[in-house]
PDB file of C-alpha atoms in Angstrom:
ATOM      1  CA  MET C  16      -2.329 -15.666 -45.409  1.00 57.00           C
ATOM      2  CA  LYS C  17      -5.654 -16.079 -46.438  1.00 84.00           C
ATOM      3  CA  ARG C  18      -7.700 -13.459 -48.712  1.00 92.00           C
ATOM      4  CA  THR C  19      -9.275 -10.973 -46.847  1.00 95.00           C
ATOM      5  CA  ARG C  20     -12.997  -9.928 -48.007  1.00 97.00           C
ATOM      6  CA  VAL C  21     -14.711  -6.855 -48.077  1.00 96.00           C
ATOM      7  CA  LYS C  22     -18.083  -5.585 -47.674  1.00 97.00           C
ATOM      8  CA  ILE C  23     -19.158  -2.404 -48.335  1.00 96.00           C
ATOM      9  CA  CYS C  24     -22.373  -1.211 -46.225  1.00 94.00           C
ATOM     10  CA  GLY C  25     -24.574   1.667 -46.725  1.00 94.00           C
ATOM     11  CA  PHE C  26     -25.428   1.970 -51.222  1.00 97.00           C
ATOM     12  CA  THR C  27     -28.069   3.997 -51.737  1.00 97.00           C
ATOM     13  CA  SER C  28     -28.055   3.626 -55.678  1.00 97.00           C
ATOM     14  CA  ALA C  29     -27.404   1.081 -58.259  1.00 98.00           C
ATOM     15  CA  GLU C  30     -24.275   3.170 -59.725  1.00 98.00           C
ATOM     16  CA  GLN C  31     -22.601   3.419 -56.374  1.00 96.00           C
ATOM     17  CA  ALA C  32     -22.954  -0.200 -55.687  1.00 98.00           C
ATOM     18  CA  THR C  33     -22.224  -1.563 -59.125  1.00 98.00           C
ATOM     19  CA  PHE C  34     -18.954   0.822 -59.070  1.00 98.00           C
ATOM     20  CA  ALA C  35     -17.811  -0.828 -56.061  1.00 97.00           C
ATOM     21  CA  ALA C  36     -18.578  -4.699 -57.193  1.00 98.00           C
ATOM     22  CA  HIS C  37     -16.734  -3.986 -60.306  1.00 98.00           C
ATOM     23  CA  ALA C  38     -13.742  -2.479 -58.256  1.00 96.00           C
ATOM     24  CA  GLY C  39     -13.940  -6.053 -56.577  1.00 96.00           C
ATOM     25  CA  THR C  40     -15.846  -5.444 -53.389  1.00 97.00           C
ATOM     26  CA  ASP C  41     -17.190  -9.154 -52.442  1.00 98.00           C
ATOM     27  CA  ALA C  42     -20.460  -7.999 -50.863  1.00 98.00           C
ATOM     28  CA  ILE C  43     -23.178  -5.073 -50.753  1.00 98.00           C
ATOM     29  CA  GLY C  44     -24.773  -3.967 -47.895  1.00 98.00           C
ATOM     30  CA  LEU C  45     -27.889  -2.238 -48.017  1.00 98.00           C
ATOM     31  CA  VAL C  46     -29.249  -0.503 -44.673  1.00 98.00           C
ATOM     32  CA  PHE C  47     -32.989  -1.478 -43.774  1.00 98.00           C
ATOM     33  CA  TYR C  48     -32.968   0.951 -40.688  1.00 96.00           C
ATOM     34  CA  ALA C  49     -35.061   4.293 -40.556  1.00 95.00           C
ATOM     35  CA  ALA C  50     -32.748   5.988 -38.599  1.00 93.00           C
ATOM     36  CA  SER C  51     -29.596   5.659 -40.680  1.00 92.00           C
ATOM     37  CA  PRO C  52     -28.567   7.978 -43.466  1.00 92.00           C
ATOM     38  CA  ARG C  53     -27.969   5.459 -45.560  1.00 94.00           C
ATOM     39  CA  HIS C  54     -31.353   3.702 -45.258  1.00 96.00           C
ATOM     40  CA  VAL C  55     -32.508   2.300 -48.509  1.00 98.00           C
ATOM     41  CA  SER C  56     -36.230   1.729 -49.663  1.00 98.00           C
ATOM     42  CA  ILE C  57     -37.381  -1.735 -50.939  1.00 98.00           C
ATOM     43  CA  THR C  58     -37.747   0.040 -54.414  1.00 98.00           C
ATOM     44  CA  ALA C  59     -34.369   1.250 -54.324  1.00 98.00           C
ATOM     45  CA  ALA C  60     -32.551  -1.896 -52.669  1.00 98.00           C
ATOM     46  CA  GLN C  61     -34.649  -3.864 -55.354  1.00 98.00           C
ATOM     47  CA  GLU C  62     -32.937  -1.471 -58.295  1.00 98.00           C
ATOM     48  CA  ILE C  63     -29.301  -2.035 -56.875  1.00 98.00           C
ATOM     49  CA  VAL C  64     -29.513  -5.946 -56.696  1.00 98.00           C
ATOM     50  CA  ALA C  65     -30.856  -6.073 -60.134  1.00 98.00           C
ATOM     51  CA  ALA C  66     -28.019  -4.161 -61.162  1.00 98.00           C
ATOM     52  CA  LEU C  67     -25.402  -6.210 -59.462  1.00 98.00           C
ATOM     53  CA  PRO C  68     -22.986  -8.517 -61.288  1.00 97.00           C
ATOM     54  CA  ALA C  69     -22.885 -11.873 -60.637  1.00 95.00           C
ATOM     55  CA  PHE C  70     -20.844 -13.187 -57.591  1.00 96.00           C
ATOM     56  CA  THR C  71     -21.750 -10.382 -55.778  1.00 98.00           C
ATOM     57  CA  SER C  72     -23.211 -10.959 -52.367  1.00 98.00           C
ATOM     58  CA  VAL C  73     -26.205  -8.718 -50.824  1.00 99.00           C
ATOM     59  CA  VAL C  74     -26.333  -8.291 -47.043  1.00 98.00           C
ATOM     60  CA  ALA C  75     -29.270  -6.656 -45.771  1.00 99.00           C
ATOM     61  CA  LEU C  76     -28.542  -4.740 -42.115  1.00 98.00           C
ATOM     62  CA  PHE C  77     -31.468  -4.946 -39.669  1.00 98.00           C
ATOM     63  CA  VAL C  78     -31.307  -3.097 -36.232  1.00 96.00           C
ATOM     64  CA  ASP C  79     -34.068  -4.699 -33.756  1.00 96.00           C
ATOM     65  CA  ALA C  80     -36.253  -4.683 -36.565  1.00 98.00           C
ATOM     66  CA  THR C  81     -39.723  -6.404 -36.259  1.00 98.00           C
ATOM     67  CA  GLU C  82     -39.778  -9.898 -37.805  1.00 98.00           C
ATOM     68  CA  GLU C  83     -42.972  -8.582 -39.802  1.00 98.00           C
ATOM     69  CA  TYR C  84     -40.381  -6.021 -41.689  1.00 98.00           C
ATOM     70  CA  ILE C  85     -37.735  -8.467 -42.091  1.00 99.00           C
ATOM     71  CA  ARG C  86     -39.861 -10.815 -43.507  1.00 98.00           C
ATOM     72  CA  HIS C  87     -41.169  -8.556 -46.067  1.00 98.00           C
ATOM     73  CA  VAL C  88     -37.960  -7.110 -46.736  1.00 99.00           C
ATOM     74  CA  ILE C  89     -36.555 -10.784 -47.366  1.00 98.00           C
ATOM     75  CA  GLN C  90     -39.767 -11.670 -49.494  1.00 98.00           C
ATOM     76  CA  HIS C  91     -39.392  -8.728 -51.889  1.00 99.00           C
ATOM     77  CA  VAL C  92     -35.404  -8.268 -52.024  1.00 98.00           C
ATOM     78  CA  PRO C  93     -32.994 -10.858 -52.956  1.00 98.00           C
ATOM     79  CA  ILE C  94     -30.754 -10.994 -50.063  1.00 98.00           C
ATOM     80  CA  ASP C  95     -27.978 -13.726 -49.563  1.00 98.00           C
ATOM     81  CA  LEU C  96     -27.126 -12.803 -46.098  1.00 98.00           C
ATOM     82  CA  LEU C  97     -28.589 -11.177 -43.131  1.00 99.00           C
ATOM     83  CA  GLN C  98     -26.718  -8.668 -41.026  1.00 98.00           C
ATOM     84  CA  PHE C  99     -28.433  -8.012 -36.992  1.00 98.00           C
ATOM     85  CA  HIS C 100     -26.789  -4.967 -35.998  1.00 94.00           C
ATOM     86  CA  GLY C 101     -29.103  -4.141 -33.023  1.00 94.00           C
ATOM     87  CA  ASP C 102     -29.578  -6.324 -29.732  1.00 94.00           C
ATOM     88  CA  GLU C 103     -31.127  -9.342 -31.227  1.00 97.00           C
ATOM     89  CA  PRO C 104     -30.853 -12.266 -29.179  1.00 97.00           C
ATOM     90  CA  ALA C 105     -29.889 -15.615 -31.251  1.00 97.00           C
ATOM     91  CA  GLU C 106     -33.152 -17.343 -31.424  1.00 97.00           C
ATOM     92  CA  SER C 107     -34.465 -14.098 -33.562  1.00 97.00           C
ATOM     93  CA  CYS C 108     -31.861 -14.151 -36.023  1.00 98.00           C
ATOM     94  CA  ARG C 109     -32.628 -17.891 -36.668  1.00 97.00           C
ATOM     95  CA  LEU C 110     -35.871 -17.314 -37.884  1.00 97.00           C
ATOM     96  CA  TYR C 111     -35.292 -16.371 -41.581  1.00 97.00           C
ATOM     97  CA  ALA C 112     -33.980 -20.017 -43.139  1.00 94.00           C
ATOM     98  CA  LYS C 113     -31.160 -17.396 -44.549  1.00 97.00           C
ATOM     99  CA  PRO C 114     -27.334 -17.357 -43.168  1.00 98.00           C
ATOM    100  CA  TYR C 115     -26.362 -14.275 -41.066  1.00 98.00           C
ATOM    101  CA  ILE C 116     -23.944 -11.782 -39.321  1.00 98.00           C
ATOM    102  CA  LYS C 117     -24.490 -10.799 -35.749  1.00 98.00           C
ATOM    103  CA  ALA C 118     -22.714  -7.435 -34.828  1.00 96.00           C
ATOM    104  CA  ILE C 119     -21.305  -6.992 -31.675  1.00 94.00           C
ATOM    105  CA  ARG C 120     -20.366  -3.394 -30.230  1.00 92.00           C
ATOM    106  CA  MET C 121     -17.506  -4.217 -28.271  1.00 91.00           C
ATOM    107  CA  ARG C 122     -16.705  -3.128 -24.899  1.00 90.00           C
ATOM    108  CA  THR C 123     -13.558  -4.076 -22.691  1.00 90.00           C
ATOM    109  CA  ASP C 124     -16.101  -6.754 -20.928  1.00 91.00           C
ATOM    110  CA  THR C 125     -17.279  -8.135 -24.295  1.00 92.00           C
ATOM    111  CA  ASP C 126     -17.093 -12.002 -24.076  1.00 92.00           C
ATOM    112  CA  ILE C 127     -16.223 -12.953 -27.854  1.00 93.00           C
ATOM    113  CA  LYS C 128     -15.966 -16.746 -26.935  1.00 93.00           C
ATOM    114  CA  ALA C 129     -18.849 -16.792 -24.977  1.00 94.00           C
ATOM    115  CA  LEU C 130     -20.944 -14.894 -27.776  1.00 96.00           C
ATOM    116  CA  SER C 131     -19.374 -17.294 -30.605  1.00 95.00           C
ATOM    117  CA  THR C 132     -21.219 -19.972 -28.535  1.00 96.00           C
ATOM    118  CA  GLU C 133     -24.598 -17.953 -28.518  1.00 96.00           C
ATOM    119  CA  TYR C 134     -24.289 -17.550 -31.889  1.00 97.00           C
ATOM    120  CA  HIS C 135     -22.818 -20.751 -32.940  1.00 97.00           C
ATOM    121  CA  ASP C 136     -24.887 -20.916 -36.459  1.00 97.00           C
ATOM    122  CA  ALA C 137     -23.938 -17.495 -37.116  1.00 98.00           C
ATOM    123  CA  ALA C 138     -21.574 -16.925 -40.715  1.00 98.00           C
ATOM    124  CA  GLY C 139     -19.851 -14.898 -38.582  1.00 97.00           C
ATOM    125  CA  LEU C 140     -19.510 -11.978 -35.761  1.00 97.00           C
ATOM    126  CA  LEU C 141     -18.978  -8.518 -37.078  1.00 96.00           C
ATOM    127  CA  LEU C 142     -16.883  -6.443 -34.261  1.00 95.00           C
ATOM    128  CA  ASP C 143     -17.672  -2.800 -34.276  1.00 91.00           C
ATOM    129  CA  ALA C 144     -16.918  -0.224 -32.157  1.00 85.00           C
ATOM    130  CA  TYR C 145     -19.240   0.587 -28.980  1.00 70.00           C
ATOM    131  CA  HIS C 146     -20.753   4.129 -28.758  1.00 69.00           C
ATOM    132  CA  ALA C 147     -23.683   4.688 -26.378  1.00 67.00           C
ATOM    133  CA  GLY C 148     -25.849   6.959 -29.216  1.00 66.00           C
ATOM    134  CA  ALA C 149     -25.460   4.563 -32.068  1.00 61.00           C
ATOM    135  CA  LYS C 150     -25.888   1.244 -33.357  1.00 62.00           C
ATOM    136  CA  GLY C 151     -22.877   1.217 -35.604  1.00 58.00           C
ATOM    137  CA  GLY C 152     -21.558   3.290 -38.443  1.00 59.00           C
ATOM    138  CA  THR C 153     -19.767   5.946 -36.224  1.00 64.00           C
ATOM    139  CA  GLY C 154     -16.458   5.539 -37.872  1.00 70.00           C
ATOM    140  CA  GLU C 155     -14.782   5.199 -34.638  1.00 74.00           C
ATOM    141  CA  GLN C 156     -11.916   2.505 -34.262  1.00 80.00           C
ATOM    142  CA  PHE C 157     -11.870  -0.017 -31.287  1.00 79.00           C
ATOM    143  CA  ASP C 158      -9.005  -1.739 -28.997  1.00 78.00           C
ATOM    144  CA  TRP C 159      -8.431  -4.430 -31.410  1.00 83.00           C
ATOM    145  CA  ASP C 160      -6.392  -6.277 -28.852  1.00 83.00           C
ATOM    146  CA  LEU C 161      -9.761  -7.281 -27.269  1.00 83.00           C
ATOM    147  CA  ILE C 162     -10.227  -9.590 -29.933  1.00 88.00           C
ATOM    148  CA  PRO C 163      -9.323 -13.142 -29.065  1.00 88.00           C
ATOM    149  CA  LYS C 164      -6.608 -15.104 -31.234  1.00 86.00           C
ATOM    150  CA  HIS C 165      -8.863 -17.897 -32.071  1.00 87.00           C
ATOM    151  CA  CYS C 166     -12.616 -17.652 -32.557  1.00 89.00           C
ATOM    152  CA  ALA C 167     -14.982 -20.320 -33.391  1.00 92.00           C
ATOM    153  CA  LEU C 168     -16.668 -18.037 -35.697  1.00 95.00           C
ATOM    154  CA  PRO C 169     -15.132 -16.286 -39.022  1.00 95.00           C
ATOM    155  CA  ILE C 170     -14.414 -12.310 -37.430  1.00 95.00           C
ATOM    156  CA  ILE C 171     -15.813  -9.574 -39.480  1.00 96.00           C
ATOM    157  CA  LEU C 172     -13.746  -6.306 -38.571  1.00 95.00           C
ATOM    158  CA  ALA C 173     -15.606  -3.131 -38.555  1.00 93.00           C
ATOM    159  CA  GLY C 174     -15.220   0.561 -37.012  1.00 88.00           C
ATOM    160  CA  GLY C 175     -12.961   3.330 -38.047  1.00 87.00           C
ATOM    161  CA  LEU C 176     -11.681   1.364 -41.183  1.00 91.00           C
ATOM    162  CA  GLY C 177     -10.295   3.284 -44.339  1.00 85.00           C
ATOM    163  CA  PRO C 178      -7.032   3.265 -46.321  1.00 88.00           C
ATOM    164  CA  HIS C 179      -5.285   4.272 -43.300  1.00 88.00           C
ATOM    165  CA  ASN C 180      -5.642   1.422 -41.135  1.00 89.00           C
ATOM    166  CA  ALA C 181      -6.905  -1.732 -43.838  1.00 91.00           C
ATOM    167  CA  ARG C 182      -3.773  -2.984 -43.885  1.00 91.00           C
ATOM    168  CA  ASP C 183      -2.606  -2.752 -40.051  1.00 91.00           C
ATOM    169  CA  ALA C 184      -6.299  -4.482 -39.390  1.00 90.00           C
ATOM    170  CA  ILE C 185      -5.256  -7.270 -41.834  1.00 92.00           C
ATOM    171  CA  GLU C 186      -1.973  -8.022 -40.565  1.00 91.00           C
ATOM    172  CA  HIS C 187      -3.024  -7.670 -36.786  1.00 89.00           C
ATOM    173  CA  ILE C 188      -6.041  -9.518 -36.469  1.00 90.00           C
ATOM    174  CA  ASN C 189      -6.286 -11.465 -40.006  1.00 92.00           C
ATOM    175  CA  PRO C 190     -10.110 -11.262 -40.091  1.00 95.00           C
ATOM    176  CA  TYR C 191     -12.255 -13.092 -42.259  1.00 96.00           C
ATOM    177  CA  ALA C 192     -13.754  -9.783 -44.072  1.00 96.00           C
ATOM    178  CA  LEU C 193     -13.732  -6.143 -43.880  1.00 96.00           C
ATOM    179  CA  ASP C 194     -16.694  -4.018 -43.495  1.00 95.00           C
ATOM    180  CA  VAL C 195     -16.319  -0.582 -44.107  1.00 92.00           C
ATOM    181  CA  SER C 196     -19.227   2.345 -45.200  1.00 84.00           C
TER     182      SER C 196
END
């Protein structure tokens, strides 16, 4: 079995992020979505990134952001990977010459194979619970049986993960990574 990586999203201070990185977190997620309680300013993001130890990836999360705003963040914060957590089409995700993850809010009729074709150049598909009033971070788990056994892209599993079910997620899905907030 391969090693499952861990991304923790929603850091708002350098102290939190460096603690997680030193504890073994592979990637730190910074939320650039004003409606989120874990939203981070560019200044705070710069401080967080500057404090991180080497080999810790930095992921910038956006939800239906403008191209101008995304470019502004990329220009001012050293970002390794972009995460699009809204309704962004594949063409929009490809504009930035950076690797990206596309978040998919899972419904019973979600076609992961079709999405892996549409977002064929993504670094992975992040699968999260669908909630009508939220774009993610709800703490709700979706039905993992909706995930196909074989997917052309790495699967990053999100939604309601914690100490109570992380092991089951790894054993049942064998995802590339777990994403927790």
